[in-house]
Tab-separated table of C-alpha atoms in Angstrom:
chain	number	residue	atom	x	y	z
A	30	UNK	CA	25.244	-59.306	-11.604
A	31	UNK	CA	24.328	-60.616	-14.411
A	32	UNK	CA	21.801	-57.897	-15.754
A	33	UNK	CA	23.958	-54.552	-14.656
A	34	UNK	CA	23.645	-51.463	-16.409
A	35	UNK	CA	25.546	-48.257	-16.316
A	36	UNK	CA	23.603	-46.185	-14.215
A	37	UNK	CA	23.645	-42.599	-16.547
A	38	UNK	CA	25.607	-39.980	-13.493
A	39	UNK	CA	22.126	-37.566	-12.046
A	40	UNK	CA	19.809	-40.467	-11.952
A	41	UNK	CA	20.494	-42.385	-8.475
A	42	UNK	CA	20.086	-40.402	-4.674
A	43	UNK	CA	22.839	-39.965	-2.497
A	44	UNK	CA	22.427	-41.223	0.883
A	45	UNK	CA	22.702	-38.169	2.040
A	46	UNK	CA	22.292	-34.651	0.576
A	47	UNK	CA	22.486	-31.439	1.898
A	48	UNK	CA	19.797	-28.472	1.354
A	49	UNK	CA	18.296	-25.694	2.882
A	50	UNK	CA	15.795	-27.781	4.510
A	51	UNK	CA	18.609	-29.601	6.177
A	52	UNK	CA	20.045	-33.131	5.953
A	53	UNK	CA	17.938	-35.459	4.231
A	54	UNK	CA	18.593	-38.916	4.170
A	55	UNK	CA	17.563	-41.850	2.393
A	56	UNK	CA	18.851	-46.032	2.253
A	57	UNK	CA	20.033	-46.342	-0.957
A	58	UNK	CA	17.550	-43.851	-2.700
A	59	UNK	CA	14.555	-44.417	-0.293
A	60	UNK	CA	13.285	-41.224	2.012
A	61	UNK	CA	13.761	-41.979	6.429
A	62	UNK	CA	10.953	-40.520	8.529
A	63	UNK	CA	12.650	-37.525	9.023
A	64	UNK	CA	13.316	-36.833	6.075
A	65	UNK	CA	9.991	-37.642	4.628
A	66	UNK	CA	8.540	-35.415	7.798
A	67	UNK	CA	10.503	-32.412	6.038
A	68	UNK	CA	9.475	-32.195	2.409
A	69	UNK	CA	5.991	-33.034	3.300
A	70	UNK	CA	6.557	-30.023	5.825
A	71	UNK	CA	8.315	-28.481	2.889
A	72	UNK	CA	5.907	-28.824	-0.179
A	73	UNK	CA	2.663	-28.279	2.008
A	74	UNK	CA	4.288	-24.691	2.927
A	75	UNK	CA	5.688	-24.063	-1.061
A	76	UNK	CA	2.165	-25.250	-1.849
A	77	UNK	CA	0.537	-22.796	0.571
A	78	UNK	CA	2.438	-19.906	-0.217
A	79	UNK	CA	2.027	-20.345	-4.337
A	80	UNK	CA	-1.561	-20.235	-3.409
A	81	UNK	CA	-2.111	-17.304	-1.391
A	82	UNK	CA	-0.759	-15.345	-4.220
A	83	UNK	CA	-2.634	-16.962	-6.590
A	84	UNK	CA	-5.441	-16.576	-4.130
A	85	UNK	CA	-5.224	-12.594	-4.172
A	86	UNK	CA	-7.634	-12.307	-7.017
A	87	UNK	CA	-10.133	-13.840	-5.141
A	88	UNK	CA	-9.406	-12.705	-2.058
A	89	UNK	CA	-8.729	-9.308	-3.029
A	90	UNK	CA	-12.966	-9.450	-4.489
A	91	UNK	CA	-14.135	-11.353	-0.979
A	92	UNK	CA	-12.750	-8.115	1.099
A	93	UNK	CA	-14.631	-6.307	-1.268
A	94	UNK	CA	-17.681	-8.612	-0.457
A	95	UNK	CA	-17.743	-7.968	2.941
A	96	UNK	CA	-17.190	-5.149	3.104
A	97	UNK	CA	-20.054	-3.749	1.153
A	98	UNK	CA	-22.836	-6.572	2.686
A	99	UNK	CA	-21.745	-4.354	5.966
A	100	UNK	CA	-24.139	-1.832	4.215
A	101	UNK	CA	-27.452	-3.949	3.285
A	102	UNK	CA	-27.972	-7.057	1.129
A	103	UNK	CA	-26.827	-8.313	-2.350
A	104	UNK	CA	-28.826	-7.238	-5.223
A	105	UNK	CA	-30.854	-4.932	-3.593
A	106	UNK	CA	-28.100	-2.817	-1.900
A	107	UNK	CA	-27.253	0.055	-4.477
A	108	UNK	CA	-24.391	1.712	-2.328
A	109	UNK	CA	-22.676	4.911	-3.840
A	110	UNK	CA	-19.887	7.326	-3.196
A	111	UNK	CA	-22.296	10.182	-4.102
A	112	UNK	CA	-19.532	12.669	-3.117
A	113	UNK	CA	-16.622	11.932	-4.287
A	114	UNK	CA	-14.126	8.591	-1.751
A	115	UNK	CA	-11.903	10.451	0.694
A	116	UNK	CA	-9.516	9.665	2.882
A	117	UNK	CA	-11.503	7.432	5.412
A	118	UNK	CA	-13.130	5.071	3.358
A	119	UNK	CA	-10.370	2.115	2.986
A	120	UNK	CA	-10.431	0.677	-0.486
A	121	UNK	CA	-7.054	-0.294	-2.779
A	122	UNK	CA	-6.078	2.925	-4.219
A	123	UNK	CA	-9.597	4.263	-5.185
A	124	UNK	CA	-10.132	7.774	-7.179
A	125	UNK	CA	-11.180	11.244	-5.823
A	126	UNK	CA	-12.148	12.592	-8.672
A	127	UNK	CA	-15.445	10.599	-9.382
A	128	UNK	CA	-18.557	8.839	-6.941
A	129	UNK	CA	-18.174	5.649	-7.534
A	130	UNK	CA	-20.636	3.361	-7.517
A	131	UNK	CA	-20.078	-0.154	-6.202
A	132	UNK	CA	-23.391	-3.211	-6.347
A	133	UNK	CA	-22.671	-6.393	-4.576
A	134	UNK	CA	-24.124	-8.931	-7.079
A	135	UNK	CA	-25.897	-12.655	-6.443
A	136	UNK	CA	-26.785	-14.869	-8.581
A	137	UNK	CA	-27.693	-17.797	-6.971
A	138	UNK	CA	-31.158	-17.602	-7.129
A	139	UNK	CA	-31.319	-17.091	-10.864
A	140	UNK	CA	-31.119	-14.130	-13.595
A	141	UNK	CA	-31.099	-10.663	-12.080
A	142	UNK	CA	-32.341	-7.137	-14.447
A	143	UNK	CA	-29.781	-4.492	-13.593
A	144	UNK	CA	-30.825	-1.010	-15.029
A	145	UNK	CA	-27.893	1.355	-15.796
A	146	UNK	CA	-28.170	4.726	-16.060
A	147	UNK	CA	-26.185	6.363	-19.030
A	148	UNK	CA	-22.931	7.952	-18.747
A	149	UNK	CA	-21.461	5.831	-16.242
A	150	UNK	CA	-17.551	3.493	-17.037
A	151	UNK	CA	-17.868	0.621	-15.161
A	152	UNK	CA	-17.529	-2.635	-15.207
A	153	UNK	CA	-18.792	-6.278	-13.638
A	154	UNK	CA	-15.530	-9.053	-13.047
A	155	UNK	CA	-16.356	-12.605	-11.596
A	156	UNK	CA	-15.698	-13.620	-8.025
A	157	UNK	CA	-12.205	-14.975	-9.176
A	158	UNK	CA	-11.366	-11.486	-10.430
A	159	UNK	CA	-11.352	-12.509	-13.939
A	160	UNK	CA	-13.232	-9.710	-16.372
A	161	UNK	CA	-17.030	-10.216	-17.618
A	162	UNK	CA	-18.019	-7.106	-19.536
A	163	UNK	CA	-17.891	-3.340	-19.961
A	164	UNK	CA	-20.554	-0.841	-18.585
A	165	UNK	CA	-21.314	2.056	-19.409
A	166	UNK	CA	-19.380	4.501	-21.744
A	167	UNK	CA	-17.317	1.172	-23.815
A	168	UNK	CA	-19.541	-1.286	-22.563
A	169	UNK	CA	-22.461	-2.635	-24.841
A	170	UNK	CA	-24.946	0.241	-23.762
A	171	UNK	CA	-22.081	2.745	-24.996
A	172	UNK	CA	-22.858	5.274	-22.419
A	173	UNK	CA	-26.728	5.778	-23.542
A	174	UNK	CA	-27.563	3.186	-20.314
A	175	UNK	CA	-30.343	0.924	-20.009
A	176	UNK	CA	-30.984	-2.621	-19.215
A	177	UNK	CA	-28.409	-5.866	-18.832
A	178	UNK	CA	-29.551	-9.384	-17.973
A	179	UNK	CA	-27.348	-11.370	-16.006
A	180	UNK	CA	-27.502	-14.959	-16.700
A	181	UNK	CA	-26.198	-16.965	-13.604
A	182	UNK	CA	-23.270	-20.007	-14.478
A	183	UNK	CA	-25.539	-22.975	-15.921
A	184	UNK	CA	-28.083	-21.135	-16.832
A	185	UNK	CA	-30.022	-23.360	-19.567
A	186	UNK	CA	-33.567	-20.564	-20.442
A	187	UNK	CA	-34.036	-18.597	-22.576
A	188	UNK	CA	-33.199	-15.178	-22.381
A	189	UNK	CA	-35.705	-12.431	-23.564
A	190	UNK	CA	-35.786	-9.679	-25.834
A	191	UNK	CA	-34.764	-5.556	-24.766
A	192	UNK	CA	-31.940	-7.070	-23.241
A	193	UNK	CA	-27.885	-6.582	-23.085
A	194	UNK	CA	-27.219	-10.396	-21.631
A	195	UNK	CA	-24.320	-11.188	-19.982
A	196	UNK	CA	-23.731	-14.487	-18.868
A	197	UNK	CA	-21.080	-14.067	-15.396
A	198	UNK	CA	-19.361	-17.207	-14.935
A	199	UNK	CA	-19.810	-17.277	-11.466
A	200	UNK	CA	-23.033	-16.725	-8.692
A	201	UNK	CA	-21.225	-13.980	-6.824
A	202	UNK	CA	-19.543	-10.665	-8.306
A	203	UNK	CA	-19.113	-6.793	-8.097
A	204	UNK	CA	-20.315	-4.538	-10.443
A	205	UNK	CA	-18.319	-1.439	-10.372
A	206	UNK	CA	-18.972	1.813	-12.502
A	207	UNK	CA	-17.598	5.544	-11.526
A	208	UNK	CA	-20.312	8.074	-12.535
A	209	UNK	CA	-19.356	11.188	-15.014
A	210	UNK	CA	-19.713	14.208	-13.115
A	211	UNK	CA	-20.902	17.221	-15.875
A	212	UNK	CA	-18.626	19.889	-16.502
A	213	UNK	CA	-17.265	19.576	-13.258
A	214	UNK	CA	-20.554	19.227	-11.046
A	215	UNK	CA	-21.322	15.556	-8.818
A	216	UNK	CA	-25.017	16.369	-8.719
A	217	UNK	CA	-26.427	15.861	-12.471
A	218	UNK	CA	-24.225	12.350	-12.263
A	219	UNK	CA	-25.825	11.582	-8.646
A	220	UNK	CA	-29.929	12.328	-10.238
A	221	UNK	CA	-28.909	10.142	-13.017
A	222	UNK	CA	-28.194	7.464	-10.557
A	223	UNK	CA	-31.400	7.967	-8.507
A	224	UNK	CA	-33.589	7.965	-11.672
A	225	UNK	CA	-32.397	5.759	-13.853
A	226	UNK	CA	-30.535	2.600	-11.979
A	227	UNK	CA	-33.515	-0.476	-11.013
A	228	UNK	CA	-31.579	-4.169	-9.627
A	229	UNK	CA	-34.299	-6.861	-9.514
A	230	UNK	CA	-34.807	-10.789	-10.312
A	231	UNK	CA	-35.843	-11.697	-14.205
A	232	UNK	CA	-38.513	-13.206	-12.177
A	233	UNK	CA	-39.908	-10.404	-10.822
A	234	UNK	CA	-40.255	-7.742	-14.642
A	235	UNK	CA	-43.772	-7.463	-13.982
A	236	UNK	CA	-43.152	-6.068	-10.276
A	237	UNK	CA	-39.934	-5.298	-9.423
A	238	UNK	CA	-39.351	-4.766	-5.602
A	239	UNK	CA	-37.820	-1.270	-3.770
A	240	UNK	CA	-33.586	-1.250	-4.433
A	241	UNK	CA	-31.635	0.386	-1.269
A	242	UNK	CA	-29.950	3.709	-2.298
A	243	UNK	CA	-27.191	4.130	0.220
A	244	UNK	CA	-24.305	7.393	-0.011
A	245	UNK	CA	-21.503	6.436	1.544
A	246	UNK	CA	-19.283	9.493	1.145
A	247	UNK	CA	-17.065	9.433	3.842
A	248	UNK	CA	-18.243	6.648	6.170
A	249	UNK	CA	-15.635	4.940	8.613
A	250	UNK	CA	-16.032	1.234	6.527
A	251	UNK	CA	-12.834	-2.121	5.045
A	252	UNK	CA	-13.247	-3.456	1.868
A	253	UNK	CA	-9.257	-4.961	2.268
A	254	UNK	CA	-9.573	-8.522	3.062
A	255	UNK	CA	-6.657	-9.516	5.515
A	256	UNK	CA	-3.615	-11.149	4.963
A	257	UNK	CA	-3.215	-13.779	8.437
A	258	UNK	CA	-5.331	-16.368	8.964
A	259	UNK	CA	-8.348	-15.567	7.673
A	260	UNK	CA	-7.018	-15.463	3.943
A	261	UNK	CA	-7.571	-18.900	4.172
A	262	UNK	CA	-11.563	-19.185	4.698
A	263	UNK	CA	-12.438	-16.016	2.471
A	264	UNK	CA	-10.636	-18.148	-0.066
A	265	UNK	CA	-12.584	-21.484	1.232
A	266	UNK	CA	-15.684	-19.483	1.075
A	267	UNK	CA	-15.080	-18.539	-2.756
A	268	UNK	CA	-14.371	-21.904	-3.477
A	269	UNK	CA	-17.091	-23.690	-1.758
A	270	UNK	CA	-19.676	-21.096	-3.439
A	271	UNK	CA	-18.592	-20.921	-7.145
A	272	UNK	CA	-18.175	-23.569	-10.038
A	273	UNK	CA	-15.242	-26.147	-10.249
A	274	UNK	CA	-15.631	-24.736	-13.843
A	275	UNK	CA	-15.172	-21.534	-13.573
A	276	UNK	CA	-11.046	-21.144	-13.295
A	277	UNK	CA	-8.724	-23.115	-14.171
A	278	UNK	CA	-7.668	-27.339	-12.868
A	279	UNK	CA	-4.047	-25.962	-11.587
A	280	UNK	CA	-5.393	-23.804	-9.801
A	281	UNK	CA	-7.870	-25.290	-7.979
A	282	UNK	CA	-5.069	-27.996	-7.660
A	283	UNK	CA	-3.103	-25.811	-5.195
A	284	UNK	CA	-5.899	-24.418	-3.328
A	285	UNK	CA	-7.034	-28.508	-3.023
A	286	UNK	CA	-3.137	-29.138	-2.064
A	287	UNK	CA	-3.716	-27.317	0.940
A	288	UNK	CA	-7.273	-28.305	1.952
A	289	UNK	CA	-9.117	-25.846	0.724
A	290	UNK	CA	-11.770	-28.226	-2.725
A	291	UNK	CA	-15.123	-27.505	-3.434
A	292	UNK	CA	-17.563	-30.096	-1.188
A	293	UNK	CA	-15.233	-30.824	1.787
A	294	UNK	CA	-14.835	-29.590	5.092
A	295	UNK	CA	-11.053	-27.390	5.213
A	296	UNK	CA	-10.422	-28.213	8.532
A	297	UNK	CA	-6.667	-27.856	8.860
A	298	UNK	CA	-5.139	-29.944	12.043
A	299	UNK	CA	-2.386	-28.196	14.016
A	300	UNK	CA	0.555	-28.720	11.963
A	301	UNK	CA	-1.039	-27.551	8.415
A	302	UNK	CA	-2.768	-24.494	10.453
A	303	UNK	CA	1.056	-24.001	11.544
A	304	UNK	CA	2.099	-23.999	7.978
A	305	UNK	CA	-0.937	-22.038	6.348
A	306	UNK	CA	-0.292	-19.312	8.928
A	307	UNK	CA	2.927	-19.175	8.303
A	308	UNK	CA	2.708	-19.444	4.457
A	309	UNK	CA	0.461	-16.255	5.512
A	310	UNK	CA	2.296	-13.791	6.129
A	311	UNK	CA	5.310	-15.317	3.664
A	312	UNK	CA	3.190	-14.571	0.768
A	313	UNK	CA	1.814	-10.975	2.384
A	314	UNK	CA	6.041	-10.052	2.405
A	315	UNK	CA	6.317	-11.982	-1.053
A	316	UNK	CA	3.382	-9.719	-2.405
A	317	UNK	CA	4.522	-6.622	-0.684
A	318	UNK	CA	8.151	-6.897	-2.307
A	319	UNK	CA	6.852	-7.973	-5.789
A	320	UNK	CA	4.400	-4.977	-5.313
A	321	UNK	CA	7.048	-2.347	-3.534
A	322	UNK	CA	10.742	-3.461	-5.726
A	323	UNK	CA	10.048	-5.321	-8.563
A	324	UNK	CA	13.036	-6.607	-10.044
A	325	UNK	CA	11.463	-6.691	-13.904
A	326	UNK	CA	12.951	-3.986	-16.020
A	327	UNK	CA	9.969	-3.641	-18.406
A	328	UNK	CA	7.934	-2.733	-15.270
A	329	UNK	CA	9.305	0.805	-15.441
A	330	UNK	CA	8.038	3.224	-17.581
A	331	UNK	CA	11.850	4.684	-18.226
A	332	UNK	CA	15.334	3.729	-18.855
A	333	UNK	CA	16.801	4.033	-14.808
A	334	UNK	CA	13.386	5.719	-14.129
A	335	UNK	CA	11.110	4.038	-10.529
A	336	UNK	CA	7.978	4.659	-12.090
A	337	UNK	CA	5.889	1.841	-12.277
A	338	UNK	CA	3.159	0.179	-14.977
A	339	UNK	CA	0.210	-2.057	-15.589
A	340	UNK	CA	2.143	-5.267	-17.019
A	341	UNK	CA	0.279	-8.133	-18.327
A	342	UNK	CA	-2.816	-6.768	-20.203
A	343	UNK	CA	-6.549	-7.202	-18.214
A	344	UNK	CA	-5.253	-10.788	-18.767
A	345	UNK	CA	-2.112	-10.946	-17.033
A	346	UNK	CA	0.630	-12.471	-19.225
A	347	UNK	CA	4.129	-12.110	-20.132
A	348	UNK	CA	3.165	-13.127	-23.189
A	349	UNK	CA	-1.048	-14.722	-24.784
A	350	UNK	CA	-0.640	-18.440	-23.625
A	351	UNK	CA	1.338	-17.713	-20.838
A	352	UNK	CA	0.323	-16.030	-17.432
A	353	UNK	CA	2.754	-13.368	-15.955
A	354	UNK	CA	2.678	-14.755	-12.465
A	355	UNK	CA	4.172	-10.993	-11.519
A	356	UNK	CA	2.526	-9.003	-13.242
A	357	UNK	CA	-1.227	-10.695	-11.194
A	358	UNK	CA	0.790	-10.868	-7.731
A	359	UNK	CA	1.306	-6.948	-7.484
A	360	UNK	CA	-2.129	-5.132	-9.443
A	361	UNK	CA	-4.576	-8.245	-6.971
A	362	UNK	CA	-2.611	-6.525	-4.066
A	363	UNK	CA	-2.924	-3.179	-5.352
A	364	UNK	CA	-6.062	-2.032	-7.090
A	365	UNK	CA	-9.470	-3.417	-8.197
A	366	UNK	CA	-10.740	-2.893	-11.499
A	367	UNK	CA	-10.421	-5.637	-14.548
A	368	UNK	CA	-11.480	-4.400	-18.028
A	369	UNK	CA	-9.437	-4.992	-21.013
A	370	UNK	CA	-9.340	-0.689	-21.013
A	371	UNK	CA	-6.258	-1.301	-18.768
A	372	UNK	CA	-4.250	-2.497	-21.788
A	373	UNK	CA	-6.296	-0.140	-24.837
A	374	UNK	CA	-4.225	3.165	-26.000
A	375	UNK	CA	-7.022	5.498	-26.540
A	376	UNK	CA	-5.849	8.616	-27.036
A	377	UNK	CA	-7.597	11.881	-25.312
A	378	UNK	CA	-10.074	9.386	-23.849
A	379	UNK	CA	-9.918	6.908	-20.602
A	380	UNK	CA	-7.127	7.107	-17.951
A	381	UNK	CA	-3.409	6.419	-17.222
A	382	UNK	CA	-1.594	5.829	-14.559
A	383	UNK	CA	1.848	5.308	-13.479
A	384	UNK	CA	2.489	4.113	-9.571
A	385	UNK	CA	5.105	6.124	-6.965
A	386	UNK	CA	6.928	3.713	-4.834
A	387	UNK	CA	10.156	5.322	-4.353
A	388	UNK	CA	12.467	8.697	-4.438
A	389	UNK	CA	14.674	9.502	-7.670
A	390	UNK	CA	17.203	6.879	-5.968
A	391	UNK	CA	15.401	4.402	-5.084
A	392	UNK	CA	14.452	4.561	-1.827
A	393	UNK	CA	11.028	4.342	-0.135
A	394	UNK	CA	8.979	6.853	0.585
A	395	UNK	CA	9.247	8.267	4.063
A	396	UNK	CA	6.534	9.933	5.880
A	397	UNK	CA	8.901	12.625	7.525
A	398	UNK	CA	10.640	13.619	4.625
A	399	UNK	CA	9.864	16.867	2.197
A	400	UNK	CA	9.452	15.381	-1.838
A	401	UNK	CA	9.176	17.101	-4.545
A	402	UNK	CA	7.146	15.804	-7.825
A	403	UNK	CA	7.331	18.772	-10.731
A	404	UNK	CA	4.624	18.021	-13.378
A	405	UNK	CA	6.555	19.514	-16.296
A	406	UNK	CA	4.893	21.816	-19.149
A	407	UNK	CA	1.945	20.472	-21.336
A	408	UNK	CA	0.881	17.576	-19.356
A	409	UNK	CA	-0.547	15.506	-22.162
A	410	UNK	CA	-3.841	15.642	-21.578
A	411	UNK	CA	-7.344	16.296	-22.660
A	412	UNK	CA	-9.129	16.370	-19.279
A	413	UNK	CA	-6.564	16.832	-15.684
A	414	UNK	CA	-3.925	15.299	-14.090
A	415	UNK	CA	-3.931	14.019	-11.095
A	416	UNK	CA	-1.677	13.242	-7.973
A	417	UNK	CA	-2.714	10.904	-5.001
A	418	UNK	CA	-1.328	9.591	-1.802
A	419	UNK	CA	-1.758	5.935	-0.286
A	420	UNK	CA	-0.543	4.406	2.524
A	421	UNK	CA	1.858	1.213	1.632
A	422	UNK	CA	-0.196	-0.687	4.319
A	423	UNK	CA	-3.367	-0.152	3.473
A	424	UNK	CA	-2.718	0.698	-0.004
A	425	UNK	CA	-5.850	3.399	0.445
A	426	UNK	CA	-5.484	7.166	0.219
A	427	UNK	CA	-3.318	8.220	3.036
A	428	UNK	CA	-5.351	9.004	5.958
A	429	UNK	CA	-3.736	12.419	7.123
A	430	UNK	CA	-5.693	15.961	8.347
A	431	UNK	CA	-6.566	16.241	4.839
A	432	UNK	CA	-9.740	14.450	3.108
A	433	UNK	CA	-8.295	14.343	-0.009
A	434	UNK	CA	-4.424	13.425	-0.282
A	435	UNK	CA	-4.172	14.783	-3.167
A	436	UNK	CA	-3.123	17.723	-6.084
A	437	UNK	CA	-5.521	17.947	-9.155
A	438	UNK	CA	-4.690	20.476	-12.149
A	439	UNK	CA	-8.435	21.441	-11.522
A	440	UNK	CA	-7.700	22.654	-8.165
A	441	UNK	CA	-8.169	26.354	-7.322
A	442	UNK	CA	-5.304	28.096	-6.374
A	443	UNK	CA	-3.174	25.806	-8.277
A	444	UNK	CA	0.728	27.287	-7.544
A	445	UNK	CA	1.834	27.294	-11.072
A	446	UNK	CA	5.077	28.173	-12.116
A	447	UNK	CA	6.396	30.392	-14.631
A	448	UNK	CA	7.053	27.584	-17.383
A	449	UNK	CA	4.074	26.285	-16.647
A	450	UNK	CA	4.676	23.864	-14.547
A	451	UNK	CA	3.453	22.493	-11.363
A	452	UNK	CA	5.181	21.416	-8.328
A	453	UNK	CA	3.436	18.943	-5.687
A	454	UNK	CA	4.651	18.761	-2.471
A	455	UNK	CA	4.913	15.848	-0.022
A	456	UNK	CA	5.794	16.019	3.876
A	457	UNK	CA	4.904	16.604	7.447
A	458	UNK	CA	4.687	19.956	7.294
A	459	UNK	CA	3.434	22.884	4.595
A	460	UNK	CA	5.842	24.266	2.428
A	461	UNK	CA	6.075	27.916	2.414
A	462	UNK	CA	3.443	29.458	0.256
A	463	UNK	CA	1.866	26.383	-1.597
A	464	UNK	CA	-0.787	25.438	0.290
A	465	UNK	CA	-2.735	24.085	-2.166
A	466	UNK	CA	-0.192	22.480	-4.102
A	467	UNK	CA	0.444	20.505	-0.827
A	468	UNK	CA	-0.010	16.636	0.144
A	469	UNK	CA	0.288	15.680	3.801
A	470	UNK	CA	2.388	12.778	5.237
A	471	UNK	CA	3.174	11.492	8.502
A	472	UNK	CA	6.554	10.956	10.389
A	473	UNK	CA	7.423	7.379	11.443
A	474	UNK	CA	4.120	6.510	7.901
A	475	UNK	CA	5.107	5.136	4.475
A	476	UNK	CA	3.625	5.666	1.410
A	477	UNK	CA	2.925	5.491	-2.551
A	478	UNK	CA	1.538	7.580	-4.780
A	479	UNK	CA	-0.530	6.837	-8.831
A	480	UNK	CA	-0.161	9.438	-11.104
A	481	UNK	CA	-3.226	9.988	-12.805
A	482	UNK	CA	-3.798	11.359	-16.478
A	483	UNK	CA	-7.697	11.403	-17.588
A	484	UNK	CA	-7.938	11.884	-21.565
A	485	UNK	CA	-3.816	11.565	-22.004
A	486	UNK	CA	-2.697	12.572	-25.414
A	487	UNK	CA	-0.261	10.770	-27.466
A	488	UNK	CA	3.233	12.223	-25.741
A	489	UNK	CA	2.182	10.537	-22.632
A	490	UNK	CA	2.427	6.948	-24.906
A	491	UNK	CA	5.392	8.048	-27.199
A	492	UNK	CA	6.917	8.893	-23.752
A	493	UNK	CA	8.199	12.441	-25.622
A	494	UNK	CA	6.596	14.368	-22.399
A	495	UNK	CA	8.206	12.367	-19.063
A	496	UNK	CA	7.315	12.268	-15.434
A	497	UNK	CA	9.846	13.968	-13.703
A	498	UNK	CA	11.048	11.131	-11.072
A	499	UNK	CA	10.314	12.411	-7.059
A	500	UNK	CA	12.624	14.273	-5.502
A	501	UNK	CA	14.134	14.268	-2.329
A	502	UNK	CA	14.066	18.173	-1.075
A	503	UNK	CA	17.187	18.032	1.128
């Protein structure tokens, strides 16, 4: 033809393309109907899996919401583990050394006053599981307690004086803190809680309604979200009830592409429901793979080590402005509570974490076998260290005959080796003479653990003190 131009290589589509989707057919670049169906099914599935991973954060919080609201209504109810949290309650990787208070906040009816007791350590995270503010020792009250005023999205009124004002981007959020023991005694912390904690609407400040304190210690309930089709229903609840402005457009776009969009009915047809059900299964498999078998070298504390660390800080970024998708998926699948303290180096303060998911040979931890972790002498801690075992399925404390699947340097009767090291044993049977140092596991069931350092010293940060690997005992 008169106006013919040579087309550069790679621009035109062949009539037949072999892909993982099978054979794709085109007539001069135009897809046939079978190809259109394959491509749209694949696109919907891809977007659904990515939406699942992006939604781990809000659905994690939605699981907390469901569990806490079985205890009592939002704002009114103050659920607290007045004794240390044990294995009966299903929570994502909690500790067993300080009593938690978990409060579900709902600002749909307007500003809320929260009176916080002294000597707490906690935070507010919004419904997308994004950090809002610290509470307590590292928060605005600096551990003295006081009155916080929580303002809902879009609030335009004046904030009265005398409050620590917090603008929460979402209407619903989680307020959680640890009640700090006094010289190991929990009772003063719980007394402070009951004496000083109040939650009430700002509009009722002159005559605040009563709160209900509920001791949830040893309570049989779950705050862990499901990973099946109901995952999408929980996500839809969050999307429908929170402002569009509270999350970024791309993440909301992924949710919208699978039929979850604010102001619109979530009613997938049978084709889409089948895709979403499979995507939830693949999404859960992906989250478990990212958590238990990371392929990122910097995810590990030391070269040739199996000990995992958090990546990406509390914003989960590989560098400023760049999301670290794998780090976020790992954290939101495995843990709760987002705060800048996650990345802060606080020598002699706070806590540090090492995640043990594999033995020294890189094999999964088997509840039918016996393992040993040797905590080397002079552990770099001001306060104490602890080792707690969790269930690979629920990421909650492993449920055995032990109330607390934990060994801690505070434990009475702990067997200490002559050189000052401590051997912690994991297995189905108690090693002879090592009962205080033993955490029970279950044959046929996998497990993982967190090693915590409370008040970590410099040798932990500069790695001159190194955590030994978890060794299989032959």
